[in-house]
Amino acid sequence: MQGKAVSEGIAIGILTIYRKRRQHMQDLEYRGSVAEISRFALARSNTRRDLENLRLKASMEENETNVALLGSYMVMLDDPAFIGTVERRITNKHMPAELAVISARDKIYSLFKGMDDEYMKARAEDIQDISDRVLDNLAENKRLPDEYESDVILLAEDLTPSDTMQLDRDRILGFVTRRGSGLSHTAIIARSMNIPAAVALDYPKDCEGKLAILDGYSGELIIDPSEEVLKHYRDRKAEIEKRAEALNELRMQPSVTANGKHIGLLANVGSVEDVKKAIEFGCEGIGLFRTELFYLDRDDYPTEEEQYDTYVECVRALEGRELVIRTIDIGADKQEAYMQMKHEDNPAMGMRAVRYCLGHKDVFRTQLRAIYRAAVHGRVSILLPMIISIEEIWQVRSIMNEVRADLEREGREFGDCRFGVMIETPAAAMISDLLANEVDFFSIGTNDLTQYTLAVDRQNTELDFICDYHHQAILRFLQMIINNGHNGGCSVCVCGELAADTSFTGELLKMGVDELSVAPGSLLRVKQAIRGTSL
Ligand code: PEP
Ligand code: MG
């Protein structure tokens, strides 16, 4: 079966369907009405997205009955009577969202069942189905990795970034999702974990338990392979491992072009483990620490001390190399119920990243305090995501000044940090000459820059075919940003996925980029490409 390859490697294992496990009802705790209503809203919004995708698929298959049915499901999901019944149970009866949904479901079910009209009677089953979907989306207690009896290739409708982060690398050899795209954070995390993965692959329902081969280079999933095919892939796997060993020799070689120009080769990470892996692969520093991943899969914001401990552990492991900490890029696909984010029709263009931080100054201040305190122990830089204006930089600077003044007043030690911005919106690219006067360095986020420049949702499987990372518009932006950065005295790094595209390394270096920041598993491949480029 053909999907889209998003993370390289070959996996041979037993197919297992990923299921979020619903929590035992007696273990549920009530987290307060605001939190529970917000969890319910997020689960409804995810259910709506599921239904929209199913409807799109049914419509492509010209299955008019299902298109109509799913349409009516979506109306029911937004029905004020359903929502009101659930919310009243949360507020008045202090029920956790799950129990409130079950109780509302049972009430509406018996109401419909008791009607004379046959059509209305049949709707009772629909409300059952919708409630089950909402309950699935409310489920947070993930299937534990040790529940897998053997090494598996995981199959899922979709995986969130926080689902992906929890995958046990020892048991889970690869994964396949029906939804998703190459630039989704799920795919990015898979690459950073070195797990082969394919997305947009419509695997059959009845394949669970079968042996399969996942080819993370071509995006193919081969179910029930013959002995001959198995042998072919086992040989290929061995060959790839041999080549990886050969690449290993590059670990201690400098990252310089064939004619001797040094190019900073840095790593993109999301955890202390990633930092350690990146050091093993010979990185010169961390170019992008996606700190928001640290805020996922938990019930509350991490405290200042927790963050401080994590940053210090990274700084110490880096032994003098630089750590670029990106302040939280929360929002869009990276959010948890405790953040109580409102439903947004267009979250990629919504309350995320620096906008979220400026709207939640306490959360932002806590992170900045941890960063400045960690900077006592090594070289730490601060990188701001999703910048669109100079005013945002001024606002952030003023908060930074307050934070440092507070630390000073409290007699706490803090260090100095270089200050940079992500250039990942067309607005930032267009004013990059002005931004260069405000900051020390640029880091170009080609993932978002591509999404916003081409107006192509990076999560949308359907649009992958026009998501052209080498589009002329992107190339022009890149050259412009690099020139403007250099004219203003800024170093320029590329930290989007384009930095790991070795077919494009030569182009990037010729444009004048100073540094590349890539997933730990891509460091050696990219170093090989740098060393093979002559400027
Ligand atoms: C980018 O947008 O290119 C980037 C590096 O940030 P993220 O992928 O985390 O949005
Ligand atoms: Mg980005």
XYZ file of C-alpha atoms and ligand atoms in Angstrom:
546
model
C 0.000 0.000 0.000
C 1.305 3.422 -0.899
C 1.493 6.356 1.510
C 3.748 9.358 1.795
C 7.168 8.760 3.303
C 7.919 11.245 6.098
C 10.709 9.626 8.092
C 13.409 7.400 6.639
C 14.268 3.839 7.620
C 12.970 0.311 7.228
C 10.815 -1.383 9.855
C 9.768 -5.015 9.877
C 7.209 -5.836 12.554
C 3.695 -6.767 13.548
C 0.954 -4.280 12.676
C -0.848 -2.957 15.736
C -3.597 -0.388 15.855
C -2.982 2.498 18.241
C -5.919 3.049 20.521
C -6.270 5.697 23.091
C -7.456 3.923 26.176
C -10.362 5.434 27.963
C -9.759 6.019 31.590
C -11.701 3.912 34.073
C -14.690 6.009 34.999
C -14.084 5.641 38.738
C -10.598 7.157 38.306
C -11.817 10.366 36.729
C -11.279 13.543 38.664
C -13.207 16.799 38.350
C -10.844 19.621 37.452
C -13.283 22.499 37.856
C -15.987 23.689 35.495
C -13.783 25.925 33.324
C -11.217 23.171 32.718
C -13.860 20.500 32.075
C -15.856 22.691 29.672
C -12.650 23.515 27.867
C -11.741 19.789 27.613
C -15.204 19.118 26.202
C -14.811 21.949 23.656
C -11.402 20.643 22.533
C -12.761 17.086 22.196
C -15.710 18.378 20.150
C -13.397 20.355 17.931
C -11.229 17.255 17.329
C -14.340 15.181 16.666
C -15.541 17.766 14.143
C -12.171 17.527 12.393
C -12.454 13.707 12.321
C -15.949 13.921 10.860
C -14.897 16.496 8.278
C -12.128 14.205 7.096
C -14.450 11.211 6.927
C -16.967 13.278 4.976
C -14.284 14.426 2.535
C -13.251 10.831 2.007
C -16.862 9.703 1.514
C -17.375 12.492 -0.963
C -14.286 11.480 -2.955
C -15.674 7.943 -3.026
C -19.029 9.397 -4.158
C -20.730 7.700 -1.235
C -23.681 10.098 -0.958
C -25.338 8.207 1.912
C -22.280 8.572 4.125
C -21.767 12.199 3.090
C -25.308 12.972 4.257
C -24.974 10.917 7.435
C -21.691 12.550 8.435
C -23.174 15.968 7.670
C -26.019 15.260 10.080
C -23.502 14.033 12.679
C -21.753 17.385 12.484
C -25.042 19.216 13.016
C -25.756 17.037 16.064
C -22.292 17.662 17.430
C -22.988 21.400 17.416
C -26.533 21.038 18.684
C -27.031 23.539 21.529
C -29.248 21.005 23.332
C -26.429 18.426 23.423
C -23.776 20.992 24.366
C -26.033 22.639 26.954
C -26.922 19.297 28.578
C -23.269 18.334 28.924
C -22.164 21.756 30.179
C -24.957 21.929 32.747
C -23.891 18.574 34.149
C -20.331 19.841 34.401
C -21.297 23.097 36.082
C -24.220 22.054 38.275
C -23.404 18.458 39.085
C -19.597 18.785 39.098
C -19.183 15.906 36.672
C -15.927 15.390 34.774
C -16.457 15.921 31.017
C -16.544 12.157 30.317
C -19.330 11.455 32.797
C -21.246 14.518 31.647
C -21.113 13.303 28.025
C -22.259 9.807 29.031
C -25.076 11.169 31.127
C -26.219 13.563 28.359
C -25.922 10.766 25.810
C -28.130 8.443 27.848
C -30.742 11.120 28.366
C -30.916 12.116 24.678
C -30.762 8.444 23.616
C -33.839 7.485 25.614
C -35.627 10.636 24.431
C -35.115 9.691 20.783
C -35.835 6.009 21.387
C -39.152 6.870 22.969
C -40.384 8.785 19.904
C -43.018 7.343 17.565
C -41.360 8.530 14.392
C -39.111 5.733 12.998
C -36.657 8.262 11.566
C -36.222 9.982 14.930
C -35.874 6.601 16.655
C -32.967 5.808 14.381
C -31.231 9.037 15.424
C -30.757 7.531 18.888
C -27.971 5.345 17.483
C -26.376 8.404 15.934
C -26.147 10.269 19.227
C -24.554 7.150 20.674
C -21.943 7.123 17.928
C -21.180 10.852 18.214
C -20.833 10.634 21.987
C -18.433 7.708 21.592
C -16.308 9.753 19.218
C -16.226 12.655 21.691
C -15.303 10.213 24.480
C -12.463 8.848 22.327
C -11.173 12.372 21.887
C -11.470 13.030 25.617
C -9.387 9.954 26.401
C -5.995 10.944 27.644
C -4.623 7.832 29.180
C -2.628 6.445 26.277
C -2.047 2.794 25.664
C 1.096 1.981 27.558
C 4.077 0.893 25.506
C 4.661 -2.208 27.607
C 1.265 -3.456 26.519
C 2.767 -4.307 23.144
C 3.858 -7.916 23.281
C 6.303 -7.703 20.400
C 8.055 -5.165 18.227
C 5.337 -3.387 16.312
C 4.556 -1.045 13.482
C 1.870 1.204 14.824
C -1.189 2.124 12.758
C -3.235 5.180 13.668
C -5.850 7.440 12.171
C -3.601 10.275 13.287
C -1.113 10.923 16.073
C -0.758 14.199 17.889
C 2.728 15.524 18.686
C 2.210 14.458 22.290
C 1.126 10.908 21.252
C 4.232 10.627 19.087
C 6.593 11.798 21.788
C 5.445 8.992 24.063
C 6.113 6.186 21.627
C 8.518 3.708 23.140
C 11.465 3.606 20.789
C 12.370 0.077 21.953
C 9.041 -1.471 21.051
C 7.707 0.711 18.263
C 9.684 0.258 15.100
C 7.703 2.588 12.895
C 4.284 4.113 12.384
C 1.715 4.699 9.711
C -1.138 7.180 9.855
C -4.123 7.740 7.607
C -3.907 11.492 8.062
C -0.924 13.803 8.487
C 1.596 15.447 6.200
C 5.351 15.727 5.808
C 5.540 19.036 7.664
C 3.236 18.133 10.534
C 4.906 18.136 13.943
C 4.128 14.453 14.236
C 6.351 13.784 11.198
C 9.031 16.149 12.505
C 9.100 14.354 15.850
C 9.303 10.960 14.079
C 12.359 12.193 12.186
C 13.938 13.497 15.365
C 13.378 10.061 16.960
C 14.707 8.238 13.897
C 11.507 6.193 13.557
C 10.492 5.286 9.986
C 7.040 6.670 9.246
C 4.504 7.107 6.460
C 1.377 9.247 6.434
C -1.693 9.490 4.182
C -1.777 5.704 3.966
C -5.228 4.139 3.988
C -4.396 0.809 5.618
C -7.159 -1.842 5.730
C -9.025 -2.299 9.002
C -8.387 -6.025 9.210
C -4.600 -6.014 8.974
C -3.907 -5.955 12.715
C -1.590 -8.735 13.870
C -0.079 -9.312 10.438
C 3.594 -9.074 9.661
C 4.519 -6.069 7.532
C 7.395 -4.066 6.153
C 7.342 -0.288 6.337
C 9.614 1.412 3.843
C 10.206 4.914 5.200
C 12.023 5.914 2.002
C 9.211 5.184 -0.439
C 6.220 5.380 1.905
C 5.169 1.789 1.122
C 3.603 -0.617 3.569
C 3.897 -4.237 2.501
C 1.463 -6.441 4.403
C 2.089 -10.202 4.597
C 5.272 -10.081 2.524
C 6.571 -13.214 0.822
C 9.840 -14.778 2.024
C 11.542 -13.350 -1.024
C 10.402 -9.776 -0.325
C 11.300 -10.150 3.338
C 14.791 -11.232 2.414
C 15.153 -8.303 0.030
C 14.228 -5.841 2.788
C 16.356 -7.542 5.433
C 19.329 -7.213 3.083
C 18.493 -3.572 2.400
C 18.201 -2.862 6.098
C 21.609 -4.407 6.723
C 23.075 -2.342 3.896
C 21.562 0.878 5.306
C 22.988 0.058 8.726
C 26.390 -0.472 7.152
C 26.182 2.882 5.384
C 25.157 4.573 8.644
C 28.250 3.125 10.266
C 30.382 4.511 7.476
C 28.761 7.926 8.000
C 29.711 7.628 11.643
C 33.297 8.281 10.679
C 32.238 11.837 9.864
C 31.289 12.497 13.477
C 34.599 14.038 14.405
C 35.228 15.694 11.026
C 34.641 19.454 10.820
C 31.567 20.832 9.103
C 33.336 22.675 6.278
C 32.733 22.905 2.556
C 35.195 21.340 0.120
C 36.898 24.732 -0.175
C 37.156 25.215 3.569
C 34.229 27.468 4.604
C 32.861 26.567 8.009
C 29.078 26.061 8.211
C 27.626 25.775 11.706
C 25.911 22.404 11.994
C 23.357 22.448 14.791
C 20.529 20.223 15.979
C 16.768 20.569 16.416
C 15.636 18.960 19.659
C 12.627 18.586 21.920
C 14.094 16.953 25.006
C 17.237 16.340 27.039
C 17.505 12.879 25.406
C 17.537 14.514 21.958
C 20.332 16.848 23.103
C 22.428 13.878 24.200
C 21.757 12.087 20.914
C 22.728 15.195 18.953
C 26.030 15.429 20.832
C 26.736 11.776 20.019
C 26.235 12.616 16.354
C 28.751 15.437 16.646
C 26.527 18.571 16.620
C 28.195 21.923 17.243
C 25.293 23.144 19.309
C 21.500 23.203 19.479
C 19.923 25.531 16.921
C 16.327 24.930 17.946
C 14.972 23.602 21.219
C 11.218 23.270 20.690
C 10.378 23.924 24.349
C 6.620 23.704 23.858
C 6.941 19.912 23.631
C 7.823 20.045 27.306
C 4.373 21.573 27.949
C 2.492 18.732 26.240
C 1.080 15.573 27.763
C 0.698 17.004 31.234
C -2.022 18.472 33.412
C -0.493 21.843 34.174
C 2.233 24.237 33.063
C 5.742 23.140 34.047
C 7.079 25.149 36.981
C 10.083 27.484 36.771
C 12.206 24.945 38.668
C 11.252 22.064 36.362
C 12.162 24.127 33.326
C 15.342 25.424 34.912
C 16.471 21.864 35.730
C 15.835 20.736 32.149
C 17.673 23.670 30.568
C 20.609 23.290 32.961
C 20.837 19.579 32.168
C 21.006 20.450 28.455
C 23.555 23.230 28.991
C 25.784 20.967 31.066
C 25.584 18.145 28.501
C 26.547 20.622 25.784
C 29.861 21.481 27.496
C 30.266 24.985 26.123
C 28.284 24.545 22.897
C 25.412 26.972 22.385
C 21.808 26.135 23.311
C 19.200 28.122 21.373
C 15.995 27.939 23.361
C 12.898 28.799 21.389
C 10.252 30.257 23.663
C 7.028 28.256 23.655
C 5.305 27.860 20.313
C 2.076 26.716 21.918
C -1.190 26.717 19.980
C -2.419 25.231 16.690
C -1.587 21.501 16.836
C 0.366 21.882 20.067
C -2.050 22.415 22.941
C -3.441 20.634 25.973
C -6.739 21.004 27.796
C -5.159 22.707 30.821
C -4.165 25.630 28.577
C -7.859 26.302 28.125
C -7.463 27.656 24.632
C -10.612 28.816 22.942
C -11.821 27.064 19.820
C -10.396 28.767 16.738
C -11.608 28.220 13.185
C -8.111 28.787 11.915
C -5.660 27.885 14.680
C -2.517 27.993 12.499
C -3.237 31.695 12.099
C -4.520 32.050 15.597
C -3.384 32.504 19.160
C -0.036 30.745 19.029
C 3.626 31.232 19.827
C 4.663 34.789 20.732
C 1.023 35.926 20.552
C 0.127 33.383 23.201
C 3.083 34.501 25.333
C 2.124 38.162 25.142
C -1.429 37.214 26.098
C -0.261 34.962 28.966
C 2.542 37.004 30.475
C 2.783 34.905 33.641
C 3.453 31.764 31.617
C 5.996 33.651 29.508
C 7.743 35.223 32.514
C 8.113 31.828 34.164
C 9.866 30.463 31.102
C 12.115 33.526 30.707
C 13.165 33.352 34.369
C 14.155 29.698 33.933
C 16.107 30.513 30.762
C 18.021 33.471 32.233
C 18.878 31.466 35.343
C 20.092 28.516 33.247
C 22.300 30.887 31.256
C 24.584 31.145 34.303
C 25.806 27.646 33.457
C 26.676 28.022 29.771
C 25.891 29.616 26.417
C 22.148 30.118 26.079
C 20.261 32.103 23.436
C 16.602 33.025 23.214
C 14.667 32.602 19.977
C 11.168 34.015 19.425
C 8.714 32.167 17.150
C 6.049 33.582 14.773
C 7.193 37.190 14.833
C 5.330 39.534 12.479
C 6.331 42.994 13.711
C 8.970 45.114 15.431
C 6.438 46.029 18.111
C 6.296 42.410 19.253
C 10.051 42.492 19.772
C 9.784 45.681 21.822
C 7.046 44.182 23.973
C 9.098 41.045 24.560
C 12.192 43.113 25.363
C 10.292 45.053 27.962
C 9.115 41.810 29.630
C 12.695 40.502 29.488
C 13.917 43.650 31.236
C 11.293 43.245 33.957
C 12.228 39.594 34.433
C 15.921 40.427 34.804
C 15.125 43.276 37.190
C 13.006 40.888 39.299
C 15.817 38.324 39.422
C 18.276 41.031 40.389
C 16.011 42.289 43.159
C 15.591 38.753 44.477
C 19.370 38.322 44.501
C 19.193 35.410 42.054
C 21.976 34.725 39.615
C 21.201 35.050 35.914
C 23.233 35.091 32.718
C 23.254 36.931 29.391
C 21.508 35.547 26.340
C 21.832 36.326 22.663
C 18.470 37.241 21.236
C 17.093 36.073 17.895
C 13.871 35.718 15.952
C 12.406 33.037 13.755
C 11.722 34.304 10.269
C 8.753 32.132 9.447
C 6.027 34.502 8.319
C 5.986 36.442 5.052
C 5.631 39.612 7.166
C 8.881 38.910 9.018
C 10.623 38.099 5.748
C 9.453 41.364 4.169
C 10.672 43.444 7.117
C 13.786 41.364 7.765
C 15.965 44.433 7.069
C 14.278 46.214 10.000
C 14.266 43.157 12.251
C 18.001 42.686 11.690
C 18.618 45.967 13.518
C 16.764 44.710 16.569
C 18.253 41.260 17.156
C 21.482 39.237 17.121
C 20.482 36.390 14.832
C 17.847 34.997 12.487
C 16.615 31.445 12.297
C 14.535 30.736 9.215
C 11.585 28.429 9.860
C 10.953 27.184 6.363
C 8.104 24.927 7.508
C 5.854 27.781 8.507
C 7.324 30.157 5.946
C 6.243 27.687 3.253
C 2.799 27.202 4.805
C 2.074 30.922 5.062
C 3.706 31.981 1.803
C 1.984 29.340 -0.309
C -1.224 29.462 1.768
C -0.966 25.674 2.149
C -1.948 24.195 5.510
C 1.075 22.137 6.572
C -1.145 19.563 8.334
C -3.369 18.891 5.348
C -2.660 15.561 3.665
C -4.746 16.564 0.660
C -2.525 19.574 -0.109
C 0.829 17.871 0.181
C 1.166 17.743 -3.590
C 1.321 21.558 -3.894
C 3.385 22.092 -0.745
C 6.519 22.882 -2.729
C 9.411 23.640 -0.374
C 11.528 24.750 -3.339
C 8.904 27.140 -4.724
C 10.431 30.193 -6.388
C 8.685 32.406 -3.810
C 10.482 30.591 -0.997
C 13.847 30.782 -2.747
C 13.448 34.532 -3.252
C 12.465 34.988 0.375
C 15.460 32.957 1.540
C 17.926 35.039 -0.445
C 16.312 38.252 0.746
C 16.309 37.215 4.415
C 19.956 36.084 4.285
C 21.061 39.346 2.628
C 19.048 41.502 5.023
C 20.311 39.541 8.015
C 23.939 39.899 6.990
C 23.563 43.606 6.200
C 22.211 44.145 9.698
C 24.988 42.109 11.343
C 22.900 38.997 12.085
C 23.999 35.424 11.578
C 21.440 33.409 9.629
C 20.472 29.822 10.372
C 17.902 27.647 8.583
C 16.110 25.390 11.069
C 13.067 24.249 9.072
C 12.998 20.794 7.491
C 14.491 22.219 4.298
C 17.823 22.383 6.144
C 17.951 18.558 6.112
C 17.143 18.267 2.403
C 20.564 17.289 1.100
C 19.455 17.803 -2.505
C 19.243 21.477 -1.548
C 22.280 21.922 0.728
C 24.425 23.346 -2.085
C 21.750 25.953 -2.925
C 21.420 27.063 0.691
C 25.169 27.414 1.116
C 25.472 29.383 -2.125
C 22.797 31.758 -0.850
C 25.145 32.463 2.072
C 23.451 30.718 4.980
C 25.771 30.531 8.030
C 24.240 27.623 9.921
C 21.941 24.664 9.397
C 19.934 23.121 12.215
C 18.506 19.639 11.649
C 17.163 16.589 13.501
C 19.932 14.647 15.276
C 19.515 11.685 12.916
C 20.157 13.927 9.885
C 23.351 15.587 11.179
C 25.837 13.248 9.533
C 24.018 13.137 6.193
C 23.957 16.932 6.101
C 27.605 17.155 7.136
C 28.457 14.858 4.236
C 26.525 17.176 1.882
C 28.286 20.272 3.270
C 31.670 18.648 2.864
C 30.754 17.725 -0.702
C 29.838 21.312 -1.627
C 32.342 23.679 -3.165
C 31.442 27.354 -3.093
C 9.452 26.079 11.132
O 8.324 26.572 11.107
O 10.149 25.904 10.104
C 10.043 25.633 12.414
C 11.295 25.246 12.486
O 9.248 25.609 13.506
P 8.105 24.504 13.744
O 8.287 23.419 12.717
O 8.262 24.017 15.136
O 6.855 25.284 13.542
Mg 7.380 27.223 12.937
